[in-house]
Amino acid sequence: MIENNLIEFASRESNADPLTELLRQGARQLIAQAVEAELAVFMSAFAERQCPNGRAAVVRNGYQPERQIQTGIGAISVQIPKVRAKDGSPVTFRSALVPPYVRKARSLEAALPWLYLKGISTGEMLSALSVLVGADAQGLSASTVARLKRQWEQEYHAWCTRRLDQDQWVYLWVDGIYSGLRAEDTKLCALVVIGVNAQGHKQFLAIEDGVRESTQSWREVLLGLKGRGMNCPQLAIGDGAMGFWSALDEVYPQSKQQRCWVHKTANVLNCVPKSVQPKVKDALHQIWQAETQSDAHQAFDRFDQLFSAKYPKAVQCLQKDKDELLAFYEFPAMHWQSLRTTNPIESTFSTIRHRTKRAKGCLSRDGMLQMMFKLGQCAEQNWRRLRGFEDLNKVITGVKFKDGVEIKQNAA
């Protein structure tokens, strides 16, 4: 038996709400007034048209049959006026506010994918909609979500092939996101790429299926982006997964590499006992928070002196990516906060995982990718521009930075 996790409330009919009823009455009046205003504008266009007897050629002609519009406060009755041309010419009034055949408000239509993406399964959709609009929720069923999912599939495929050469892409954040969905004995992994353009706007560039973040999988993703016109990024930020970096060296060899400090910190801490981890974490913090690259190198040396004797694996884990961990010093200081980690991906997928985890039992491989894509689009709407985006054009044109500060060229 499938458990329904929706709380059943009393229906609108059994528990009349005077405030809601007042809102409905007000909504009916507002809609009627707005439609009448539309009609007045429409009729004014025919004010000069007259019949041979001097009377108006276009006149009102009653109303269309009353119909119900489903809204967030329940069903609202509307009547749309009709017009007639006495001279026989074809004239039809159509309301932009209440178009023909519309049975539900656009905001309610938008709520359907939102409900599904945020955790309401198709089997629970009717119950959820009943809570929103009452027992008269006609035409608002799980089949609507199924239709929307087919539409999302088309949108996802179009998104995967769209051109990328209309923007200059400056930085890339990359990561492999394991969904929990299994194909045979292997967990499916979504290879995710987020880019920031010259205006400072971050966008998802790729959400594609991969195999254990292998070099071949990442090579296919990067070659796909390059084939769609993506320029060579100035810097790529990711964790220590070797598959991506090998592929980047092949496809975009001129891109600089920055390792994620959050991932590296976790890897280093795994090499030491829990009792020592706070001290190790503080020493790592002194490296990536150093004001200059020279100070960071000194902090590296102190870390080596403190921990090499007892915890050589931790020191080795840190030292092997030393140059890549400090690449951010060659870019504007205003960008450092964003360049030191893969947080743009991690923070977004921390919420996406809640939904994909719930749905993994009823999603296919393609369905999982399409859901990630739609949830990613929702997340993009709340993203802010990159802090210090004004300096991105300098990065694109090759202006050099040292310790986050622009190197001024001496006047000739």
PDB file of N, CA, C and O in Angstrom, residues 244-316:
ATOM      1  N   PHE A 244      38.091  14.491 -14.942  1.00  0.00           N
ATOM      2  CA  PHE A 244      37.818  15.796 -15.546  1.00  0.00           C
ATOM      3  C   PHE A 244      39.092  16.491 -15.961  1.00  0.00           C
ATOM      4  O   PHE A 244      39.187  17.059 -17.054  1.00  0.00           O
ATOM      5  N   TRP A 245      40.106  16.496 -15.093  1.00  0.00           N
ATOM      6  CA  TRP A 245      41.319  17.256 -15.384  1.00  0.00           C
ATOM      7  C   TRP A 245      42.069  16.695 -16.585  1.00  0.00           C
ATOM      8  O   TRP A 245      42.623  17.450 -17.380  1.00  0.00           O
ATOM      9  N   SER A 246      42.049  15.385 -16.741  1.00  0.00           N
ATOM     10  CA  SER A 246      42.678  14.786 -17.928  1.00  0.00           C
ATOM     11  C   SER A 246      41.932  15.198 -19.186  1.00  0.00           C
ATOM     12  O   SER A 246      42.543  15.526 -20.205  1.00  0.00           O
ATOM     13  N   ALA A 247      40.603  15.198 -19.096  1.00  0.00           N
ATOM     14  CA  ALA A 247      39.804  15.608 -20.249  1.00  0.00           C
ATOM     15  C   ALA A 247      39.998  17.084 -20.548  1.00  0.00           C
ATOM     16  O   ALA A 247      40.076  17.489 -21.721  1.00  0.00           O
ATOM     17  N   LEU A 248      40.102  17.922 -19.515  1.00  0.00           N
ATOM     18  CA  LEU A 248      40.311  19.357 -19.722  1.00  0.00           C
ATOM     19  C   LEU A 248      41.646  19.614 -20.418  1.00  0.00           C
ATOM     20  O   LEU A 248      41.729  20.475 -21.306  1.00  0.00           O
ATOM     21  N   ASP A 249      42.683  18.892 -20.038  1.00  0.00           N
ATOM     22  CA  ASP A 249      43.990  19.053 -20.680  1.00  0.00           C
ATOM     23  C   ASP A 249      43.927  18.738 -22.171  1.00  0.00           C
ATOM     24  O   ASP A 249      44.674  19.314 -22.969  1.00  0.00           O
ATOM     25  N   GLU A 250      43.042  17.842 -22.558  1.00  0.00           N
ATOM     26  CA  GLU A 250      42.912  17.481 -23.968  1.00  0.00           C
ATOM     27  C   GLU A 250      42.070  18.495 -24.749  1.00  0.00           C
ATOM     28  O   GLU A 250      42.429  18.881 -25.864  1.00  0.00           O
ATOM     29  N   VAL A 251      40.946  18.909 -24.169  1.00  0.00           N
ATOM     30  CA  VAL A 251      39.974  19.724 -24.912  1.00  0.00           C
ATOM     31  C   VAL A 251      40.271  21.210 -24.780  1.00  0.00           C
ATOM     32  O   VAL A 251      40.188  21.963 -25.765  1.00  0.00           O
ATOM     33  N   TYR A 252      40.600  21.665 -23.574  1.00  0.00           N
ATOM     34  CA  TYR A 252      40.906  23.077 -23.323  1.00  0.00           C
ATOM     35  C   TYR A 252      42.236  23.178 -22.572  1.00  0.00           C
ATOM     36  O   TYR A 252      42.271  23.526 -21.382  1.00  0.00           O
ATOM     37  N   PRO A 253      43.336  22.884 -23.242  1.00  0.00           N
ATOM     38  CA  PRO A 253      44.630  22.834 -22.540  1.00  0.00           C
ATOM     39  C   PRO A 253      45.087  24.173 -21.973  1.00  0.00           C
ATOM     40  O   PRO A 253      45.933  24.208 -21.078  1.00  0.00           O
ATOM     41  N   GLN A 254      44.556  25.289 -22.459  1.00  0.00           N
ATOM     42  CA  GLN A 254      44.987  26.605 -21.981  1.00  0.00           C
ATOM     43  C   GLN A 254      44.237  27.051 -20.720  1.00  0.00           C
ATOM     44  O   GLN A 254      44.619  28.049 -20.109  1.00  0.00           O
ATOM     45  N   SER A 255      43.200  26.329 -20.334  1.00  0.00           N
ATOM     46  CA  SER A 255      42.449  26.701 -19.130  1.00  0.00           C
ATOM     47  C   SER A 255      43.270  26.405 -17.879  1.00  0.00           C
ATOM     48  O   SER A 255      43.882  25.342 -17.756  1.00  0.00           O
ATOM     49  N   LYS A 256      43.272  27.331 -16.948  1.00  0.00           N
ATOM     50  CA  LYS A 256      43.935  27.099 -15.668  1.00  0.00           C
ATOM     51  C   LYS A 256      43.017  26.288 -14.771  1.00  0.00           C
ATOM     52  O   LYS A 256      41.809  26.235 -14.972  1.00  0.00           O
ATOM     53  N   GLN A 257      43.617  25.649 -13.778  1.00  0.00           N
ATOM     54  CA  GLN A 257      42.880  24.717 -12.927  1.00  0.00           C
ATOM     55  C   GLN A 257      42.927  25.151 -11.472  1.00  0.00           C
ATOM     56  O   GLN A 257      43.979  25.520 -10.957  1.00  0.00           O
ATOM     57  N   GLN A 258      41.765  25.079 -10.827  1.00  0.00           N
ATOM     58  CA  GLN A 258      41.651  25.401  -9.411  1.00  0.00           C
ATOM     59  C   GLN A 258      40.951  24.248  -8.705  1.00  0.00           C
ATOM     60  O   GLN A 258      39.840  23.871  -9.064  1.00  0.00           O
ATOM     61  N   ARG A 259      41.618  23.660  -7.708  1.00  0.00           N
ATOM     62  CA  ARG A 259      41.005  22.603  -6.919  1.00  0.00           C
ATOM     63  C   ARG A 259      40.109  23.204  -5.838  1.00  0.00           C
ATOM     64  O   ARG A 259      40.423  24.252  -5.265  1.00  0.00           O
ATOM     65  N   CYS A 260      39.017  22.517  -5.561  1.00  0.00           N
ATOM     66  CA  CYS A 260      38.055  22.962  -4.556  1.00  0.00           C
ATOM     67  C   CYS A 260      38.621  22.750  -3.154  1.00  0.00           C
ATOM     68  O   CYS A 260      38.992  21.630  -2.777  1.00  0.00           O
ATOM     69  N   TRP A 261      38.660  23.806  -2.360  1.00  0.00           N
ATOM     70  CA  TRP A 261      39.200  23.724  -1.009  1.00  0.00           C
ATOM     71  C   TRP A 261      38.277  22.955  -0.068  1.00  0.00           C
ATOM     72  O   TRP A 261      38.739  22.337   0.899  1.00  0.00           O
ATOM     73  N   VAL A 262      36.992  22.954  -0.312  1.00  0.00           N
ATOM     74  CA  VAL A 262      36.072  22.179   0.541  1.00  0.00           C
ATOM     75  C   VAL A 262      36.328  20.687   0.376  1.00  0.00           C
ATOM     76  O   VAL A 262      36.447  19.941   1.364  1.00  0.00           O
ATOM     77  N   HIS A 263      36.433  20.238  -0.875  1.00  0.00           N
ATOM     78  CA  HIS A 263      36.731  18.827  -1.118  1.00  0.00           C
ATOM     79  C   HIS A 263      38.113  18.455  -0.588  1.00  0.00           C
ATOM     80  O   HIS A 263      38.281  17.392   0.031  1.00  0.00           O
ATOM     81  N   LYS A 264      39.089  19.317  -0.837  1.00  0.00           N
ATOM     82  CA  LYS A 264      40.449  19.005  -0.395  1.00  0.00           C
ATOM     83  C   LYS A 264      40.518  18.935   1.128  1.00  0.00           C
ATOM     84  O   LYS A 264      41.177  18.047   1.695  1.00  0.00           O
ATOM     85  N   THR A 265      39.854  19.849   1.809  1.00  0.00           N
ATOM     86  CA  THR A 265      39.844  19.822   3.268  1.00  0.00           C
ATOM     87  C   THR A 265      39.258  18.507   3.782  1.00  0.00           C
ATOM     88  O   THR A 265      39.803  17.884   4.706  1.00  0.00           O
ATOM     89  N   ALA A 266      38.159  18.078   3.183  1.00  0.00           N
ATOM     90  CA  ALA A 266      37.549  16.809   3.606  1.00  0.00           C
ATOM     91  C   ALA A 266      38.489  15.643   3.366  1.00  0.00           C
ATOM     92  O   ALA A 266      38.599  14.733   4.211  1.00  0.00           O
ATOM     93  N   ASN A 267      39.194  15.643   2.235  1.00  0.00           N
ATOM     94  CA  ASN A 267      40.129  14.559   1.933  1.00  0.00           C
ATOM     95  C   ASN A 267      41.284  14.518   2.917  1.00  0.00           C
ATOM     96  O   ASN A 267      41.709  13.446   3.357  1.00  0.00           O
ATOM     97  N   VAL A 268      41.810  15.688   3.268  1.00  0.00           N
ATOM     98  CA  VAL A 268      42.924  15.750   4.208  1.00  0.00           C
ATOM     99  C   VAL A 268      42.481  15.304   5.599  1.00  0.00           C
ATOM    100  O   VAL A 268      43.177  14.551   6.286  1.00  0.00           O
ATOM    101  N   LEU A 269      41.330  15.775   6.038  1.00  0.00           N
ATOM    102  CA  LEU A 269      40.836  15.411   7.366  1.00  0.00           C
ATOM    103  C   LEU A 269      40.581  13.910   7.490  1.00  0.00           C
ATOM    104  O   LEU A 269      40.688  13.346   8.587  1.00  0.00           O
ATOM    105  N   ASN A 270      40.256  13.260   6.378  1.00  0.00           N
ATOM    106  CA  ASN A 270      40.051  11.806   6.406  1.00  0.00           C
ATOM    107  C   ASN A 270      41.341  11.043   6.685  1.00  0.00           C
ATOM    108  O   ASN A 270      41.293   9.852   7.003  1.00  0.00           O
ATOM    109  N   CYS A 271      42.476  11.736   6.580  1.00  0.00           N
ATOM    110  CA  CYS A 271      43.771  11.086   6.777  1.00  0.00           C
ATOM    111  C   CYS A 271      44.299  11.231   8.207  1.00  0.00           C
ATOM    112  O   CYS A 271      45.407  10.761   8.505  1.00  0.00           O
ATOM    113  N   VAL A 272      43.555  11.892   9.074  1.00  0.00           N
ATOM    114  CA  VAL A 272      44.021  12.117  10.448  1.00  0.00           C
ATOM    115  C   VAL A 272      42.932  11.711  11.435  1.00  0.00           C
ATOM    116  O   VAL A 272      41.747  11.675  11.087  1.00  0.00           O
ATOM    117  N   PRO A 273      43.279  11.419  12.684  1.00  0.00           N
ATOM    118  CA  PRO A 273      42.286  11.067  13.703  1.00  0.00           C
ATOM    119  C   PRO A 273      41.361  12.251  13.994  1.00  0.00           C
ATOM    120  O   PRO A 273      41.725  13.412  13.800  1.00  0.00           O
ATOM    121  N   LYS A 274      40.181  11.949  14.494  1.00  0.00           N
ATOM    122  CA  LYS A 274      39.206  12.990  14.798  1.00  0.00           C
ATOM    123  C   LYS A 274      39.724  13.981  15.834  1.00  0.00           C
ATOM    124  O   LYS A 274      39.401  15.173  15.782  1.00  0.00           O
ATOM    125  N   SER A 275      40.520  13.505  16.759  1.00  0.00           N
ATOM    126  CA  SER A 275      41.022  14.393  17.809  1.00  0.00           C
ATOM    127  C   SER A 275      41.939  15.470  17.265  1.00  0.00           C
ATOM    128  O   SER A 275      42.101  16.530  17.870  1.00  0.00           O
ATOM    129  N   VAL A 276      42.546  15.213  16.119  1.00  0.00           N
ATOM    130  CA  VAL A 276      43.499  16.164  15.527  1.00  0.00           C
ATOM    131  C   VAL A 276      42.833  17.039  14.466  1.00  0.00           C
ATOM    132  O   VAL A 276      43.381  18.056  14.052  1.00  0.00           O
ATOM    133  N   GLN A 277      41.661  16.661  14.015  1.00  0.00           N
ATOM    134  CA  GLN A 277      41.033  17.342  12.878  1.00  0.00           C
ATOM    135  C   GLN A 277      40.821  18.841  13.084  1.00  0.00           C
ATOM    136  O   GLN A 277      41.046  19.623  12.149  1.00  0.00           O
ATOM    137  N   PRO A 278      40.389  19.309  14.264  1.00  0.00           N
ATOM    138  CA  PRO A 278      40.236  20.772  14.428  1.00  0.00           C
ATOM    139  C   PRO A 278      41.541  21.521  14.201  1.00  0.00           C
ATOM    140  O   PRO A 278      41.547  22.593  13.578  1.00  0.00           O
ATOM    141  N   LYS A 279      42.662  20.975  14.694  1.00  0.00           N
ATOM    142  CA  LYS A 279      43.959  21.625  14.517  1.00  0.00           C
ATOM    143  C   LYS A 279      44.380  21.619  13.053  1.00  0.00           C
ATOM    144  O   LYS A 279      44.894  22.619  12.535  1.00  0.00           O
ATOM    145  N   VAL A 280      44.151  20.492  12.380  1.00  0.00           N
ATOM    146  CA  VAL A 280      44.480  20.391  10.955  1.00  0.00           C
ATOM    147  C   VAL A 280      43.618  21.354  10.140  1.00  0.00           C
ATOM    148  O   VAL A 280      44.109  22.042   9.235  1.00  0.00           O
ATOM    149  N   LYS A 281      42.346  21.417  10.466  1.00  0.00           N
ATOM    150  CA  LYS A 281      41.440  22.298   9.729  1.00  0.00           C
ATOM    151  C   LYS A 281      41.852  23.756   9.883  1.00  0.00           C
ATOM    152  O   LYS A 281      41.787  24.535   8.920  1.00  0.00           O
ATOM    153  N   ASP A 282      42.268  24.145  11.064  1.00  0.00           N
ATOM    154  CA  ASP A 282      42.721  25.518  11.296  1.00  0.00           C
ATOM    155  C   ASP A 282      43.966  25.825  10.476  1.00  0.00           C
ATOM    156  O   ASP A 282      44.095  26.923   9.903  1.00  0.00           O
ATOM    157  N   ALA A 283      44.889  24.856  10.374  1.00  0.00           N
ATOM    158  CA  ALA A 283      46.103  25.054   9.575  1.00  0.00           C
ATOM    159  C   ALA A 283      45.775  25.186   8.090  1.00  0.00           C
ATOM    160  O   ALA A 283      46.394  25.981   7.370  1.00  0.00           O
ATOM    161  N   LEU A 284      44.802  24.415   7.620  1.00  0.00           N
ATOM    162  CA  LEU A 284      44.372  24.535   6.221  1.00  0.00           C
ATOM    163  C   LEU A 284      43.719  25.885   5.970  1.00  0.00           C
ATOM    164  O   LEU A 284      43.920  26.509   4.918  1.00  0.00           O
ATOM    165  N   HIS A 285      42.948  26.340   6.935  1.00  0.00           N
ATOM    166  CA  HIS A 285      42.274  27.637   6.823  1.00  0.00           C
ATOM    167  C   HIS A 285      43.290  28.761   6.657  1.00  0.00           C
ATOM    168  O   HIS A 285      43.074  29.708   5.888  1.00  0.00           O
ATOM    169  N   GLN A 286      44.414  28.654   7.344  1.00  0.00           N
ATOM    170  CA  GLN A 286      45.448  29.688   7.239  1.00  0.00           C
ATOM    171  C   GLN A 286      46.081  29.727   5.852  1.00  0.00           C
ATOM    172  O   GLN A 286      46.572  30.781   5.428  1.00  0.00           O
ATOM    173  N   ILE A 287      46.025  28.611   5.121  1.00  0.00           N
ATOM    174  CA  ILE A 287      46.586  28.581   3.766  1.00  0.00           C
ATOM    175  C   ILE A 287      45.678  29.337   2.807  1.00  0.00           C
ATOM    176  O   ILE A 287      46.090  30.313   2.160  1.00  0.00           O
ATOM    177  N   TRP A 288      44.414  28.884   2.701  1.00  0.00           N
ATOM    178  CA  TRP A 288      43.575  29.469   1.656  1.00  0.00           C
ATOM    179  C   TRP A 288      43.014  30.838   2.016  1.00  0.00           C
ATOM    180  O   TRP A 288      42.499  31.550   1.170  1.00  0.00           O
ATOM    181  N   GLN A 289      43.170  31.248   3.298  1.00  0.00           N
ATOM    182  CA  GLN A 289      42.760  32.591   3.685  1.00  0.00           C
ATOM    183  C   GLN A 289      43.939  33.564   3.716  1.00  0.00           C
ATOM    184  O   GLN A 289      43.769  34.722   4.101  1.00  0.00           O
ATOM    185  N   ALA A 290      45.119  33.106   3.318  1.00  0.00           N
ATOM    186  CA  ALA A 290      46.293  33.984   3.302  1.00  0.00           C
ATOM    187  C   ALA A 290      46.077  35.150   2.341  1.00  0.00           C
ATOM    188  O   ALA A 290      45.449  35.004   1.285  1.00  0.00           O
ATOM    189  N   GLU A 291      46.607  36.293   2.682  1.00  0.00           N
ATOM    190  CA  GLU A 291      46.360  37.495   1.881  1.00  0.00           C
ATOM    191  C   GLU A 291      47.097  37.468   0.552  1.00  0.00           C
ATOM    192  O   GLU A 291      46.620  38.012  -0.443  1.00  0.00           O
ATOM    193  N   THR A 292      48.286  36.839   0.525  1.00  0.00           N
ATOM    194  CA  THR A 292      49.074  36.766  -0.699  1.00  0.00           C
ATOM    195  C   THR A 292      49.479  35.319  -0.953  1.00  0.00           C
ATOM    196  O   THR A 292      49.441  34.467  -0.053  1.00  0.00           O
ATOM    197  N   GLN A 293      49.888  35.063  -2.177  1.00  0.00           N
ATOM    198  CA  GLN A 293      50.326  33.715  -2.523  1.00  0.00           C
ATOM    199  C   GLN A 293      51.597  33.346  -1.771  1.00  0.00           C
ATOM    200  O   GLN A 293      51.790  32.190  -1.388  1.00  0.00           O
ATOM    201  N   SER A 294      52.460  34.319  -1.538  1.00  0.00           N
ATOM    202  CA  SER A 294      53.679  34.071  -0.767  1.00  0.00           C
ATOM    203  C   SER A 294      53.334  33.639   0.659  1.00  0.00           C
ATOM    204  O   SER A 294      53.929  32.688   1.201  1.00  0.00           O
ATOM    205  N   ASP A 295      52.345  34.315   1.266  1.00  0.00           N
ATOM    206  CA  ASP A 295      51.899  33.927   2.607  1.00  0.00           C
ATOM    207  C   ASP A 295      51.302  32.523   2.599  1.00  0.00           C
ATOM    208  O   ASP A 295      51.478  31.752   3.560  1.00  0.00           O
ATOM    209  N   ALA A 296      50.611  32.185   1.543  1.00  0.00           N
ATOM    210  CA  ALA A 296      50.014  30.851   1.441  1.00  0.00           C
ATOM    211  C   ALA A 296      51.099  29.779   1.368  1.00  0.00           C
ATOM    212  O   ALA A 296      50.967  28.709   1.974  1.00  0.00           O
ATOM    213  N   HIS A 297      52.169  30.054   0.620  1.00  0.00           N
ATOM    214  CA  HIS A 297      53.282  29.093   0.538  1.00  0.00           C
ATOM    215  C   HIS A 297      53.927  28.902   1.915  1.00  0.00           C
ATOM    216  O   HIS A 297      54.304  27.772   2.286  1.00  0.00           O
ATOM    217  N   GLN A 298      54.052  29.970   2.661  1.00  0.00           N
ATOM    218  CA  GLN A 298      54.610  29.851   4.014  1.00  0.00           C
ATOM    219  C   GLN A 298      53.693  29.017   4.912  1.00  0.00           C
ATOM    220  O   GLN A 298      54.159  28.208   5.719  1.00  0.00           O
ATOM    221  N   ALA A 299      52.375  29.189   4.742  1.00  0.00           N
ATOM    222  CA  ALA A 299      51.426  28.394   5.516  1.00  0.00           C
ATOM    223  C   ALA A 299      51.486  26.924   5.107  1.00  0.00           C
ATOM    224  O   ALA A 299      51.321  26.031   5.947  1.00  0.00           O
ATOM    225  N   PHE A 300      51.750  26.678   3.819  1.00  0.00           N
ATOM    226  CA  PHE A 300      51.971  25.304   3.354  1.00  0.00           C
ATOM    227  C   PHE A 300      53.165  24.685   4.078  1.00  0.00           C
ATOM    228  O   PHE A 300      53.108  23.534   4.537  1.00  0.00           O
ATOM    229  N   ASP A 301      54.246  25.442   4.154  1.00  0.00           N
ATOM    230  CA  ASP A 301      55.466  24.942   4.813  1.00  0.00           C
ATOM    231  C   ASP A 301      55.202  24.654   6.288  1.00  0.00           C
ATOM    232  O   ASP A 301      55.690  23.636   6.829  1.00  0.00           O
ATOM    233  N   ARG A 302      54.440  25.509   6.953  1.00  0.00           N
ATOM    234  CA  ARG A 302      54.123  25.278   8.364  1.00  0.00           C
ATOM    235  C   ARG A 302      53.276  24.012   8.535  1.00  0.00           C
ATOM    236  O   ARG A 302      53.470  23.241   9.490  1.00  0.00           O
ATOM    237  N   PHE A 303      52.372  23.809   7.609  1.00  0.00           N
ATOM    238  CA  PHE A 303      51.546  22.591   7.663  1.00  0.00           C
ATOM    239  C   PHE A 303      52.427  21.352   7.549  1.00  0.00           C
ATOM    240  O   PHE A 303      52.248  20.368   8.287  1.00  0.00           O
ATOM    241  N   ASP A 304      53.395  21.414   6.638  1.00  0.00           N
ATOM    242  CA  ASP A 304      54.329  20.297   6.450  1.00  0.00           C
ATOM    243  C   ASP A 304      55.118  20.036   7.730  1.00  0.00           C
ATOM    244  O   ASP A 304      55.264  18.889   8.178  1.00  0.00           O
ATOM    245  N   GLN A 305      55.630  21.084   8.345  1.00  0.00           N
ATOM    246  CA  GLN A 305      56.421  20.936   9.564  1.00  0.00           C
ATOM    247  C   GLN A 305      55.597  20.373  10.725  1.00  0.00           C
ATOM    248  O   GLN A 305      56.085  19.574  11.520  1.00  0.00           O
ATOM    249  N   LEU A 306      54.331  20.782  10.803  1.00  0.00           N
ATOM    250  CA  LEU A 306      53.487  20.361  11.912  1.00  0.00           C
ATOM    251  C   LEU A 306      53.039  18.899  11.809  1.00  0.00           C
ATOM    252  O   LEU A 306      52.976  18.183  12.828  1.00  0.00           O
ATOM    253  N   PHE A 307      52.757  18.427  10.602  1.00  0.00           N
ATOM    254  CA  PHE A 307      52.058  17.153  10.473  1.00  0.00           C
ATOM    255  C   PHE A 307      52.776  16.077   9.666  1.00  0.00           C
ATOM    256  O   PHE A 307      52.297  14.942   9.614  1.00  0.00           O
ATOM    257  N   SER A 308      53.910  16.388   9.040  1.00  0.00           N
ATOM    258  CA  SER A 308      54.554  15.400   8.170  1.00  0.00           C
ATOM    259  C   SER A 308      55.062  14.178   8.930  1.00  0.00           C
ATOM    260  O   SER A 308      55.037  13.058   8.405  1.00  0.00           O
ATOM    261  N   ALA A 309      55.514  14.385  10.146  1.00  0.00           N
ATOM    262  CA  ALA A 309      56.076  13.261  10.899  1.00  0.00           C
ATOM    263  C   ALA A 309      54.998  12.252  11.283  1.00  0.00           C
ATOM    264  O   ALA A 309      55.175  11.034  11.090  1.00  0.00           O
ATOM    265  N   LYS A 310      53.886  12.721  11.822  1.00  0.00           N
ATOM    266  CA  LYS A 310      52.845  11.811  12.302  1.00  0.00           C
ATOM    267  C   LYS A 310      51.795  11.464  11.246  1.00  0.00           C
ATOM    268  O   LYS A 310      51.223  10.365  11.265  1.00  0.00           O
ATOM    269  N   TYR A 311      51.532  12.397  10.345  1.00  0.00           N
ATOM    270  CA  TYR A 311      50.449  12.177   9.386  1.00  0.00           C
ATOM    271  C   TYR A 311      50.931  12.449   7.962  1.00  0.00           C
ATOM    272  O   TYR A 311      50.488  13.398   7.298  1.00  0.00           O
ATOM    273  N   PRO A 312      51.876  11.637   7.476  1.00  0.00           N
ATOM    274  CA  PRO A 312      52.444  11.890   6.137  1.00  0.00           C
ATOM    275  C   PRO A 312      51.404  11.793   5.017  1.00  0.00           C
ATOM    276  O   PRO A 312      51.516  12.501   4.010  1.00  0.00           O
ATOM    277  N   LYS A 313      50.385  10.933   5.169  1.00  0.00           N
ATOM    278  CA  LYS A 313      49.378  10.818   4.120  1.00  0.00           C
ATOM    279  C   LYS A 313      48.569  12.111   3.973  1.00  0.00           C
ATOM    280  O   LYS A 313      48.209  12.503   2.859  1.00  0.00           O
ATOM    281  N   ALA A 314      48.320  12.767   5.095  1.00  0.00           N
ATOM    282  CA  ALA A 314      47.588  14.030   5.033  1.00  0.00           C
ATOM    283  C   ALA A 314      48.402  15.089   4.309  1.00  0.00           C
ATOM    284  O   ALA A 314      47.874  15.845   3.483  1.00  0.00           O
ATOM    285  N   VAL A 315      49.694  15.164   4.615  1.00  0.00           N
ATOM    286  CA  VAL A 315      50.566  16.139   3.967  1.00  0.00           C
ATOM    287  C   VAL A 315      50.693  15.829   2.484  1.00  0.00           C
ATOM    288  O   VAL A 315      50.642  16.726   1.634  1.00  0.00           O
ATOM    289  N   GLN A 316      50.836  14.550   2.148  1.00  0.00           N
ATOM    290  CA  GLN A 316      50.952  14.158   0.742  1.00  0.00           C
ATOM    291  C   GLN A 316      49.674  14.498  -0.027  1.00  0.00           C
ATOM    292  O   GLN A 316      49.728  14.982  -1.166  1.00  0.00           O
TER     293      GLN A 316
END
